[in-house]
Amino acid sequence: MDTIRLDESQIAQAAAILRAGGLLGIPTETVYGLGASGLDSEAVGRIFQAKGRPQDNPLILHIPSADWLEKYCKGIPPAAYALAERFWPGPLTMVLRRAEMVPDVVTAGLDTVGMRCPAHSLCRAVIAAAGVPVAAPSGNTSGRPSPTTAEEMLQDMDGKIDAILDGGPCAVGVESTIVDLTGETPRLLRPGGITLEQLESVLGHVTVDAAVTEQLKEGERPRAPGMKYRHYAPKAPVTVVTGEPAQSAAYIAAHACAGDGVLCFDEYAHLFPGCTVERLGSAERPEEQARHVFGALRRFDGTAVSAIWAQCPHSEGMGLAVANRLNKAAGFHIIYAGEGEA
Ligand code: TXA
Ligand code: MG
């Protein structure tokens, strides 16, 4: 199939593709998504094929405004409305009890569904024009880093989807925060564009699921099924180095071999002559690191590096999401350099 490239003047055409059961690359403020009508089981099935995604990994439903929640969810707690009021449209997904009309293929048979109202204007325009909730995982081949530009998505999906709507580079760069509101206390399943601190400012205490910061043990079942798969990984193995930025940089400078890849904060980029260096952004600015992390991981695949070293931010604010993506890319192969808090 030829994948058509659409721009902002072609929203109606993009919406028609969704309504006809096609697959559409969709820009969001987090990463590009691989969208299909969330009410069309066959179309949703084709998402899994195009990505090579395991069938037991559920999809998020994207809606253009919070008042669509009641159509697809039941038993919605007050906390969901409080979060929607504060952070929607925006990079937050809430796990809620599903209504019966949500197809099983979307939720992988779970009795819950992830709901998100994205902040990208083209994304909301196309969903509203299609008049259906859009099921969309990130637009990468399963296991690869998520795409943050239309070009990156086409590297994985050219010829596998009907069209892609080009909405420019994604503003956030890592996926949405996922919070599960179906239990006794709210639980953070995936850190993302809305920080833990922001969630707690509305909800009070939020439990951080163990899968956010640790490798799952053999046979353990994660609450977000997707957390069990190797993820975001470039072809070369990644070693994450934590600690104060100056110390993690010194550690990598001492241990990297000529020809290795290094993913570092801008301030230390000069310390690795002979290595293939990708910059994450300033050590002081995790938002900037979030925008760069996936593109940098992808670019290593176009090089001959056989090992990659990555500096890792502290876990405050957006640092938690950046650290989570790096740790997953490294299969939780993490080294702590130096003194102070890791
Ligand atoms: O920012 C984002 O959320 C992007 C853009 C395209 O919106 N989407 C995205 O989707 O990251 P995906 O499928 O790549 O990641 C969704 C994650 C998976 O780990 C999945 O297992 C989890 O959400 N998930 C989906 N529905 C769930 C549910 N009902 N309960 C628990 N986890 C769920
Ligand atoms: Mg994904």
PDB file of N, CA, C and O and ligand atoms in Angstrom, residues 31-32 51 53 57 136-147 175 190 226 231-232 294, ligand 2:
ATOM      1  N   VAL A  31       3.703  11.877  21.306  1.00  0.00           N
ATOM      2  CA  VAL A  31       4.399  11.158  20.227  1.00  0.00           C
ATOM      3  C   VAL A  31       3.359  10.937  19.130  1.00  0.00           C
ATOM      4  O   VAL A  31       2.174  11.140  19.357  1.00  0.00           O
ATOM      5  N   TYR A  32       3.808  10.508  17.936  1.00  0.00           N
ATOM      6  CA  TYR A  32       2.842  10.156  16.885  1.00  0.00           C
ATOM      7  C   TYR A  32       2.152   8.843  17.254  1.00  0.00           C
ATOM      8  O   TYR A  32       2.777   7.942  17.812  1.00  0.00           O
ATOM      9  N   LYS A  51       1.984  -2.941  13.685  1.00  0.00           N
ATOM     10  CA  LYS A  51       3.043  -2.706  14.685  1.00  0.00           C
ATOM     11  C   LYS A  51       3.790  -3.980  15.064  1.00  0.00           C
ATOM     12  O   LYS A  51       4.860  -3.907  15.681  1.00  0.00           O
ATOM     13  N   ARG A  53       2.395  -5.905  17.266  1.00  0.00           N
ATOM     14  CA  ARG A  53       2.146  -5.754  18.715  1.00  0.00           C
ATOM     15  C   ARG A  53       1.454  -6.988  19.274  1.00  0.00           C
ATOM     16  O   ARG A  53       0.496  -7.481  18.676  1.00  0.00           O
ATOM     17  N   ASN A  57      -1.816  -6.620  24.671  1.00  0.00           N
ATOM     18  CA  ASN A  57      -1.422  -5.279  25.097  1.00  0.00           C
ATOM     19  C   ASN A  57      -2.492  -4.270  24.675  1.00  0.00           C
ATOM     20  O   ASN A  57      -2.609  -3.948  23.496  1.00  0.00           O
ATOM     21  N   ALA A 136      -5.317   4.348  19.562  1.00  0.00           N
ATOM     22  CA  ALA A 136      -3.993   4.624  19.001  1.00  0.00           C
ATOM     23  C   ALA A 136      -2.880   4.313  19.987  1.00  0.00           C
ATOM     24  O   ALA A 136      -2.771   4.958  21.029  1.00  0.00           O
ATOM     25  N   PRO A 137      -2.051   3.341  19.642  1.00  0.00           N
ATOM     26  CA  PRO A 137      -0.785   3.185  20.362  1.00  0.00           C
ATOM     27  C   PRO A 137       0.235   4.130  19.735  1.00  0.00           C
ATOM     28  O   PRO A 137      -0.055   4.780  18.721  1.00  0.00           O
ATOM     29  N   SER A 138       1.418   4.205  20.302  1.00  0.00           N
ATOM     30  CA  SER A 138       2.490   4.962  19.664  1.00  0.00           C
ATOM     31  C   SER A 138       2.788   4.342  18.300  1.00  0.00           C
ATOM     32  O   SER A 138       2.630   3.137  18.104  1.00  0.00           O
ATOM     33  N   GLY A 139       3.216   5.182  17.345  1.00  0.00           N
ATOM     34  CA  GLY A 139       3.297   4.770  15.947  1.00  0.00           C
ATOM     35  C   GLY A 139       4.562   4.057  15.533  1.00  0.00           C
ATOM     36  O   GLY A 139       4.896   4.021  14.344  1.00  0.00           O
ATOM     37  N   ASN A 140       5.283   3.466  16.474  1.00  0.00           N
ATOM     38  CA  ASN A 140       6.505   2.717  16.179  1.00  0.00           C
ATOM     39  C   ASN A 140       6.197   1.242  15.953  1.00  0.00           C
ATOM     40  O   ASN A 140       5.179   0.739  16.412  1.00  0.00           O
ATOM     41  N   THR A 141       7.119   0.544  15.284  1.00  0.00           N
ATOM     42  CA  THR A 141       7.105  -0.913  15.306  1.00  0.00           C
ATOM     43  C   THR A 141       7.310  -1.327  16.759  1.00  0.00           C
ATOM     44  O   THR A 141       8.105  -0.714  17.477  1.00  0.00           O
ATOM     45  N   SER A 142       6.599  -2.352  17.202  1.00  0.00           N
ATOM     46  CA  SER A 142       6.675  -2.790  18.598  1.00  0.00           C
ATOM     47  C   SER A 142       8.134  -2.956  19.037  1.00  0.00           C
ATOM     48  O   SER A 142       8.922  -3.573  18.327  1.00  0.00           O
ATOM     49  N   GLY A 143       8.463  -2.396  20.196  1.00  0.00           N
ATOM     50  CA  GLY A 143       9.815  -2.540  20.735  1.00  0.00           C
ATOM     51  C   GLY A 143      10.741  -1.385  20.406  1.00  0.00           C
ATOM     52  O   GLY A 143      11.724  -1.152  21.112  1.00  0.00           O
ATOM     53  N   ARG A 144      10.463  -0.643  19.324  1.00  0.00           N
ATOM     54  CA  ARG A 144      11.343   0.480  18.944  1.00  0.00           C
ATOM     55  C   ARG A 144      10.961   1.756  19.707  1.00  0.00           C
ATOM     56  O   ARG A 144       9.867   1.862  20.256  1.00  0.00           O
ATOM     57  N   PRO A 145      11.854   2.750  19.700  1.00  0.00           N
ATOM     58  CA  PRO A 145      11.492   4.037  20.324  1.00  0.00           C
ATOM     59  C   PRO A 145      10.290   4.651  19.611  1.00  0.00           C
ATOM     60  O   PRO A 145      10.134   4.509  18.394  1.00  0.00           O
ATOM     61  N   SER A 146       9.435   5.353  20.342  1.00  0.00           N
ATOM     62  CA  SER A 146       8.246   5.992  19.757  1.00  0.00           C
ATOM     63  C   SER A 146       8.665   7.120  18.823  1.00  0.00           C
ATOM     64  O   SER A 146       9.669   7.793  19.067  1.00  0.00           O
ATOM     65  N   PRO A 147       7.892   7.373  17.746  1.00  0.00           N
ATOM     66  CA  PRO A 147       8.233   8.442  16.799  1.00  0.00           C
ATOM     67  C   PRO A 147       7.756   9.814  17.275  1.00  0.00           C
ATOM     68  O   PRO A 147       6.627   9.949  17.757  1.00  0.00           O
ATOM     69  N   GLU A 175       5.627   9.684  25.896  1.00  0.00           N
ATOM     70  CA  GLU A 175       4.196   9.418  25.887  1.00  0.00           C
ATOM     71  C   GLU A 175       3.501   9.999  27.117  1.00  0.00           C
ATOM     72  O   GLU A 175       4.131  10.430  28.076  1.00  0.00           O
ATOM     73  N   ARG A 190       2.602   4.719  34.240  1.00  0.00           N
ATOM     74  CA  ARG A 190       3.670   5.148  33.331  1.00  0.00           C
ATOM     75  C   ARG A 190       3.885   6.637  33.537  1.00  0.00           C
ATOM     76  O   ARG A 190       2.927   7.402  33.416  1.00  0.00           O
ATOM     77  N   GLY A 226       1.632  -3.420  28.721  1.00  0.00           N
ATOM     78  CA  GLY A 226       2.757  -3.047  27.867  1.00  0.00           C
ATOM     79  C   GLY A 226       4.081  -2.933  28.607  1.00  0.00           C
ATOM     80  O   GLY A 226       5.152  -2.982  27.997  1.00  0.00           O
ATOM     81  N   HIS A 231      11.425  -2.452  25.388  1.00  0.00           N
ATOM     82  CA  HIS A 231      10.804  -1.268  24.832  1.00  0.00           C
ATOM     83  C   HIS A 231      11.835  -0.199  24.526  1.00  0.00           C
ATOM     84  O   HIS A 231      12.854  -0.128  25.187  1.00  0.00           O
ATOM     85  N   TYR A 232      11.529   0.637  23.554  1.00  0.00           N
ATOM     86  CA  TYR A 232      12.328   1.840  23.289  1.00  0.00           C
ATOM     87  C   TYR A 232      13.769   1.504  22.941  1.00  0.00           C
ATOM     88  O   TYR A 232      14.643   2.359  23.029  1.00  0.00           O
ATOM     89  N   PHE A 294      13.862  10.069  22.345  1.00  0.00           N
ATOM     90  CA  PHE A 294      13.525   9.009  21.378  1.00  0.00           C
ATOM     91  C   PHE A 294      14.251   9.208  20.049  1.00  0.00           C
ATOM     92  O   PHE A 294      14.727   8.239  19.451  1.00  0.00           O
TER      93      PHE A 294
HETATM   94 MG    MG B   2       4.104   2.465  22.742  1.00  0.00          MG
END
